[in-house]
Amino acid sequence: MAEASKTSPPEATNERREQTSPTTPKQKRQIDSDNDNNERQAKRARLTRKNLARFNKMEKSKGSRRASTHRESDDSTTTKSLSTTAPGFEMQARKNGMLEQRESKPPTNLEDIRKRHVKSRATASPPESAYNDYVDRVEEAENEATLVVYTSARILKEHPKGYKSVFNRAFTGFPRNVGFNNGLSAPQPDFIEGLEMKDYLPFPVDEYIDSAVLYKDSPRSVTLPHLAGEWKGPEGHMRTAKLQSAYDGAALVYARSQALAYMGRSDPPGHAEVTTFTTDGTNLNMYAHYATPSEEDKNTLEYHQFQYASANIKDSYQGHKEGRKGLRNQQDHARQQSYALRDQLKEHWRQRHDLQTITEGAPLPAVDGTYEANEDEAGYEVIEPPCQPTPDASLPPKNDYASSSRQKRKSLTPAKVTERILRTPPQAQELPEKGC
């Protein structure tokens, strides 16, 4: 009752007075400001090199603000998502295009993958004593975390500094609802390895490829990896691990596809460069991942997970050596692919950055679309004589060149200038010297 007495309804007379007022001061201010905006819009800035550079800077700042707003809205969303262990995850994953094992088709480069898997390594296999120690460790492990610690150090290769391994961390920087992950929580593989974001500098990979950097606000985040792994402990199910690795692989395939698309490229249809593995300490399964358009809807992607190898790495010394060798061979290949993709992205960005610099240094067209005469640094107009083509020897000489020099130059816009430069092969992009 006390709270109700504090809040009384507004007086009816005031409400009626506001409703009958034809134009409130606030509306007048709005109308006046609209008129001012119209007057300001009517005064367009001159098309000068300085104004164009200022406009480009404004557009970049707008784009960064839009990206920042987009990221904030994604992070603050309250939409429910299914984790990989929640009921309904498998059903939603299938709706999103992640195919089951029996539906997935072998990749077109399957023969190369299998050859690489069994390839001999330069380093010697572990001694049998190391294998026996591995068996003891697996049998001692009572939960998944312990199993990961015991087995990862014995079957995985430790790479040199600069190639990073991360365990059990969610992809907080990965975009939501891009198709394969609609309505699903972020992937969180038990193991992943790849280059760090800072290894791509000066190319700002996070600004151009939104799925490249896996962890938000981390310059040392793993970026565009090609290998992930899932473990299951004594009470876990390998079927769940396979489903989780399908999700991990789809995320890596999506990110790689986005990186290639930025360069105007793509992997050959059915070609697999992403790999995942699952293990419970006894069985080790290897999967190849790729995406293809659906046969029923070409605008929808289907993500394949094809098992190309399996080994029992606990019950026999020979099986342990073969499984360990195959996994490490694939680690080496994934590392090579990561470095190759990074180098391609950096080179592509550098070329475009150089072309942009050339374009920004080109003379700007006049308001009517034709190029203005050159001016020297002192502001004096420099009139250059027109260049004439060398007449063909078989044609009679022309005496009147004045008429041709008076012809109007072809109308070009800045967009057309940029387009011509971008279409010109690199070897032909050097600026010509002045003169005929």
XYZ file of C-alpha atoms in Angstrom:
436
model
C 0.000 0.000 0.000
C 2.794 2.423 0.841
C 4.456 1.774 -2.535
C 1.170 2.383 -4.356
C 0.711 5.779 -2.769
C 4.127 6.922 -4.065
C 3.135 6.580 -7.702
C 0.102 8.608 -8.729
C -1.221 8.774 -12.310
C -0.473 11.951 -14.279
C -3.106 14.645 -14.406
C -5.601 14.312 -17.217
C -5.520 18.024 -18.032
C -1.824 17.918 -18.787
C -2.272 14.894 -21.001
C -5.068 16.539 -22.996
C -3.047 19.737 -23.329
C -0.118 17.838 -24.807
C -2.317 15.915 -27.227
C -4.015 19.073 -28.565
C -0.740 20.949 -29.057
C -0.152 21.032 -32.852
C 3.617 21.351 -32.679
C 5.664 20.857 -29.550
C 9.044 22.599 -29.109
C 10.739 19.202 -29.438
C 9.056 18.636 -32.810
C 10.033 22.134 -33.933
C 13.636 21.483 -33.090
C 13.468 18.221 -35.028
C 11.995 19.953 -38.078
C 14.604 22.704 -37.908
C 17.401 20.174 -37.622
C 16.017 18.266 -40.610
C 16.041 21.451 -42.672
C 19.619 22.121 -41.628
C 20.581 18.580 -42.615
C 18.981 19.031 -46.030
C 20.913 22.256 -46.557
C 24.155 20.611 -45.532
C 23.496 17.615 -47.802
C 22.954 19.961 -50.747
C 26.508 21.275 -50.328
C 28.638 18.425 -51.623
C 32.365 18.333 -51.047
C 34.666 18.761 -54.027
C 36.126 15.587 -55.460
C 39.739 16.116 -54.462
C 42.418 13.671 -53.449
C 42.331 14.973 -49.877
C 38.552 14.581 -49.620
C 38.691 11.089 -51.111
C 41.289 9.992 -48.552
C 39.139 11.475 -45.800
C 36.089 9.620 -47.140
C 37.977 6.307 -47.221
C 39.073 6.830 -43.618
C 35.468 7.527 -42.586
C 34.265 4.353 -44.290
C 36.911 2.260 -42.527
C 35.914 3.672 -39.146
C 32.253 2.939 -39.883
C 33.127 -0.628 -40.816
C 35.095 -1.153 -37.619
C 32.209 0.230 -35.556
C 29.772 -2.084 -37.322
C 32.035 -5.071 -36.689
C 32.403 -4.088 -33.041
C 28.644 -3.722 -32.642
C 28.115 -7.077 -34.328
C 30.539 -8.807 -31.991
C 28.977 -7.202 -28.927
C 25.485 -8.267 -29.962
C 26.682 -11.812 -30.573
C 28.317 -12.013 -27.163
C 25.349 -10.573 -25.318
C 22.725 -12.758 -26.998
C 20.552 -14.882 -24.742
C 19.576 -17.395 -27.421
C 19.825 -20.921 -26.079
C 22.253 -23.277 -27.809
C 22.832 -27.012 -27.551
C 26.122 -28.379 -26.267
C 27.658 -31.452 -27.867
C 26.510 -33.637 -24.950
C 22.952 -32.248 -24.753
C 19.921 -34.187 -26.020
C 18.995 -33.009 -29.491
C 22.513 -31.992 -30.544
C 22.888 -34.820 -33.041
C 19.505 -34.054 -34.608
C 20.277 -30.347 -34.956
C 23.743 -31.095 -36.334
C 22.223 -33.248 -39.063
C 19.750 -30.495 -39.938
C 22.707 -28.130 -40.239
C 24.333 -30.328 -42.876
C 26.746 -32.472 -40.848
C 26.471 -35.918 -42.406
C 26.581 -39.151 -40.458
C 29.444 -41.586 -40.970
C 27.429 -43.831 -43.293
C 26.404 -40.836 -45.425
C 29.869 -39.334 -45.811
C 31.711 -40.069 -49.027
C 35.460 -40.640 -49.322
C 37.463 -37.540 -50.263
C 38.906 -37.319 -53.747
C 42.452 -37.292 -52.337
C 41.898 -40.369 -50.145
C 44.801 -42.264 -51.715
C 47.236 -39.461 -50.876
C 45.896 -39.295 -47.312
C 46.410 -43.006 -46.736
C 49.894 -42.948 -48.252
C 50.851 -40.114 -45.950
C 49.406 -41.985 -42.970
C 51.695 -45.017 -43.404
C 54.775 -43.095 -44.526
C 57.976 -43.907 -42.633
C 59.289 -41.258 -40.288
C 62.831 -40.005 -39.928
C 62.762 -40.550 -36.169
C 62.860 -43.989 -34.561
C 59.774 -45.646 -33.093
C 59.447 -45.665 -29.294
C 61.081 -48.647 -27.551
C 58.868 -51.410 -26.217
C 59.526 -50.212 -22.680
C 57.864 -46.893 -23.559
C 54.887 -48.804 -24.948
C 54.566 -50.816 -21.721
C 54.635 -47.588 -19.727
C 51.868 -46.245 -21.956
C 49.682 -49.292 -21.269
C 50.145 -48.895 -17.514
C 49.205 -45.228 -17.675
C 46.031 -45.887 -19.657
C 44.883 -48.583 -17.245
C 45.553 -46.292 -14.266
C 43.496 -43.390 -15.655
C 40.143 -43.132 -13.889
C 38.758 -40.121 -15.721
C 39.055 -38.359 -19.060
C 41.298 -35.506 -17.904
C 43.875 -37.919 -16.522
C 43.768 -39.961 -19.708
C 44.398 -36.861 -21.823
C 47.457 -35.935 -19.765
C 48.899 -39.457 -19.799
C 48.366 -40.254 -23.471
C 48.862 -36.918 -25.245
C 52.501 -36.654 -24.190
C 53.184 -40.158 -25.556
C 51.358 -40.256 -28.874
C 51.418 -36.615 -30.011
C 54.397 -34.834 -31.490
C 55.617 -31.705 -29.733
C 56.269 -29.024 -32.324
C 58.928 -26.302 -32.180
C 58.118 -22.959 -30.616
C 55.645 -20.911 -32.640
C 53.172 -23.698 -33.385
C 50.714 -23.775 -30.525
C 48.719 -26.580 -28.855
C 45.570 -25.849 -26.825
C 43.500 -28.265 -24.722
C 39.776 -28.109 -23.984
C 39.020 -24.480 -24.852
C 35.821 -23.261 -26.526
C 35.968 -21.293 -29.792
C 34.821 -18.015 -28.228
C 35.837 -16.025 -31.304
C 33.966 -18.168 -33.822
C 30.860 -16.603 -35.446
C 27.486 -18.009 -34.459
C 24.774 -19.376 -36.736
C 26.739 -19.530 -39.984
C 25.030 -22.714 -41.138
C 26.661 -25.799 -39.706
C 26.500 -24.404 -36.133
C 22.965 -22.987 -36.145
C 21.525 -23.343 -32.660
C 24.642 -25.089 -31.335
C 27.170 -24.034 -28.734
C 30.710 -23.162 -29.791
C 33.004 -26.102 -30.623
C 35.362 -27.054 -27.802
C 37.748 -29.814 -28.881
C 39.944 -31.549 -26.325
C 42.975 -30.743 -28.472
C 43.827 -28.380 -31.287
C 47.037 -26.959 -32.685
C 47.990 -24.271 -35.169
C 49.652 -20.919 -35.714
C 48.930 -17.879 -33.576
C 47.126 -14.789 -34.822
C 50.252 -12.649 -34.468
C 52.002 -14.915 -36.982
C 49.748 -13.459 -39.706
C 50.762 -9.841 -39.120
C 50.874 -7.361 -40.759
C 47.836 -8.980 -42.397
C 44.897 -8.312 -40.004
C 43.395 -11.772 -40.393
C 40.698 -11.174 -37.774
C 39.318 -8.216 -39.756
C 39.041 -10.037 -43.073
C 38.153 -13.619 -42.031
C 35.700 -13.700 -39.150
C 36.115 -17.442 -38.459
C 39.915 -17.513 -38.526
C 40.757 -16.501 -34.944
C 39.317 -19.070 -32.527
C 39.542 -17.210 -29.217
C 38.179 -13.724 -28.664
C 40.459 -10.839 -27.641
C 43.609 -12.965 -27.734
C 46.488 -11.986 -30.054
C 48.006 -15.401 -29.329
C 44.849 -17.255 -30.299
C 45.178 -20.329 -32.484
C 44.265 -19.237 -36.003
C 43.104 -21.337 -38.979
C 44.171 -24.753 -37.623
C 43.911 -27.977 -39.631
C 43.895 -30.634 -36.878
C 41.733 -31.312 -33.803
C 41.263 -34.255 -31.433
C 38.752 -35.685 -28.951
C 39.335 -38.041 -25.999
C 36.922 -40.206 -24.064
C 37.652 -41.583 -20.600
C 36.753 -44.961 -19.097
C 33.094 -43.967 -18.716
C 32.815 -42.127 -22.030
C 31.461 -43.282 -25.356
C 33.476 -43.188 -28.556
C 30.275 -42.494 -30.487
C 30.025 -39.157 -28.688
C 33.669 -38.437 -29.462
C 33.006 -39.117 -33.152
C 30.063 -36.699 -33.142
C 32.161 -34.041 -31.417
C 34.993 -34.481 -33.899
C 32.498 -34.096 -36.755
C 31.549 -30.722 -35.307
C 35.205 -29.748 -34.781
C 36.069 -30.734 -38.333
C 33.147 -28.790 -39.801
C 34.328 -25.648 -37.993
C 37.862 -26.036 -39.335
C 36.590 -26.704 -42.861
C 34.360 -23.638 -42.705
C 37.242 -21.425 -41.558
C 39.583 -22.730 -44.254
C 36.907 -22.193 -46.916
C 36.405 -18.603 -45.773
C 40.150 -17.966 -45.928
C 40.381 -19.344 -49.465
C 37.283 -17.398 -50.535
C 38.941 -14.170 -49.390
C 41.634 -14.858 -51.995
C 39.080 -15.876 -54.630
C 40.045 -19.535 -54.369
C 38.638 -22.834 -53.140
C 39.772 -26.393 -52.613
C 38.938 -28.828 -55.438
C 35.505 -30.464 -54.980
C 35.725 -33.298 -52.468
C 39.298 -32.439 -51.469
C 40.073 -32.836 -47.738
C 42.821 -30.945 -45.889
C 41.287 -30.964 -42.390
C 41.781 -33.928 -40.048
C 40.423 -34.949 -36.650
C 41.099 -37.937 -34.418
C 39.313 -39.647 -31.534
C 40.794 -41.942 -28.909
C 39.979 -43.593 -25.599
C 43.575 -44.630 -25.041
C 42.933 -47.980 -26.699
C 41.435 -47.170 -30.096
C 42.663 -44.353 -32.302
C 40.444 -43.285 -35.221
C 41.410 -40.787 -37.929
C 38.909 -38.744 -39.973
C 39.172 -36.568 -43.082
C 36.797 -33.595 -43.407
C 35.514 -31.536 -46.316
C 32.322 -29.820 -47.505
C 30.337 -30.049 -50.742
C 27.099 -28.438 -51.966
C 24.012 -30.527 -51.311
C 22.621 -32.406 -54.300
C 19.126 -31.194 -53.419
C 20.054 -27.576 -52.675
C 23.236 -26.177 -54.198
C 23.146 -23.236 -51.787
C 23.415 -25.575 -48.770
C 26.709 -27.167 -47.743
C 27.058 -30.714 -46.454
C 29.997 -31.558 -44.203
C 31.593 -34.970 -44.648
C 33.524 -36.922 -42.008
C 35.251 -39.948 -43.505
C 37.207 -42.412 -41.369
C 40.345 -43.342 -43.274
C 42.377 -45.160 -40.588
C 42.034 -46.895 -37.232
C 44.506 -48.568 -34.881
C 44.557 -50.316 -31.529
C 47.360 -48.448 -29.765
C 47.106 -50.282 -26.437
C 46.756 -54.017 -26.993
C 49.844 -54.549 -29.164
C 53.235 -52.939 -29.578
C 52.939 -53.015 -33.381
C 49.529 -51.359 -33.321
C 50.865 -48.708 -30.972
C 53.736 -47.881 -33.316
C 51.506 -47.727 -36.410
C 48.858 -45.545 -34.799
C 51.406 -43.190 -33.290
C 53.238 -42.864 -36.612
C 50.057 -42.130 -38.566
C 48.923 -39.477 -36.105
C 52.290 -37.725 -36.120
C 52.447 -37.832 -39.912
C 49.120 -36.051 -40.022
C 50.332 -33.509 -37.469
C 53.226 -32.675 -39.782
C 50.912 -32.293 -42.767
C 48.482 -30.066 -40.849
C 51.384 -27.863 -39.810
C 52.546 -27.568 -43.422
C 49.042 -26.613 -44.531
C 48.780 -23.967 -41.812
C 52.032 -22.306 -42.846
C 51.157 -22.521 -46.545
C 47.747 -20.916 -46.023
C 49.261 -18.188 -43.868
C 51.872 -17.335 -46.500
C 49.234 -17.219 -49.245
C 47.001 -14.904 -47.217
C 49.836 -12.542 -46.339
C 51.017 -12.360 -49.957
C 47.493 -11.781 -51.265
C 46.918 -8.992 -48.757
C 50.295 -7.408 -49.559
C 49.532 -7.312 -53.285
C 46.124 -5.745 -52.720
C 47.615 -3.268 -50.262
C 50.243 -2.236 -52.827
C 47.586 -1.853 -55.528
C 45.502 0.293 -53.206
C 48.509 2.535 -52.648
C 48.978 2.905 -56.408
C 45.285 3.654 -56.868
C 45.252 6.314 -54.162
C 48.206 8.001 -55.847
C 46.494 8.203 -59.266
C 45.118 11.603 -60.453
C 41.474 12.144 -59.572
C 38.850 12.788 -62.273
C 37.099 16.122 -62.517
C 33.470 16.528 -61.551
C 32.300 15.682 -65.089
C 34.238 12.387 -64.986
C 37.144 13.398 -67.257
C 40.682 13.772 -65.974
C 41.953 17.239 -65.153
C 45.267 18.518 -66.426
C 48.263 17.856 -64.227
C 49.469 20.558 -61.866
C 52.949 21.044 -60.472
C 53.721 21.596 -56.795
C 53.513 25.396 -57.146
C 49.951 25.158 -58.416
C 50.735 26.045 -62.060
C 48.920 24.062 -64.680
C 51.212 21.903 -66.764
C 50.021 21.385 -70.318
C 51.539 18.293 -71.901
C 51.488 17.757 -75.662
C 49.255 14.895 -76.728
C 51.002 11.643 -77.625
C 50.250 10.398 -81.118
C 50.601 6.827 -82.313
C 53.230 6.101 -84.919
C 51.491 6.101 -88.310
C 51.487 2.884 -90.255
C 53.922 2.917 -93.150
C 51.228 1.594 -95.486
C 48.924 4.542 -94.751
C 49.320 8.030 -96.211
C 50.627 10.600 -93.744
C 48.097 12.813 -92.018
C 48.820 16.500 -91.884
C 46.115 17.521 -89.430
C 46.866 16.229 -85.946
C 45.106 19.102 -84.263
C 41.684 17.572 -84.747
C 42.715 14.369 -82.991
C 44.284 16.296 -80.111
C 41.035 18.155 -79.583
C 39.083 14.933 -79.042
C 37.694 14.451 -75.555
C 39.318 11.903 -73.322
C 37.225 8.916 -72.389
C 35.169 9.425 -69.241
C 36.546 7.371 -66.331
C 35.462 7.106 -62.737
C 37.685 6.226 -59.740
C 35.963 2.846 -59.540
C 36.865 2.094 -63.169
C 40.463 3.148 -62.575
C 40.713 0.794 -59.599
C 39.063 -2.015 -61.555
C 41.518 -1.644 -64.453
C 44.511 -1.714 -62.103
C 43.224 -4.795 -60.259
C 42.632 -6.609 -63.567
C 46.089 -5.785 -64.866
C 48.626 -8.645 -64.419
C 51.319 -7.961 -61.782
C 54.059 -7.755 -64.402
C 52.141 -5.001 -66.231
C 51.289 -2.870 -63.208
C 54.392 -0.681 -63.309
C 53.597 2.953 -63.903
C 54.662 4.170 -67.355
C 57.219 6.909 -67.677
C 56.141 10.323 -68.885
C 56.565 10.988 -72.543
C 55.518 9.378 -75.808
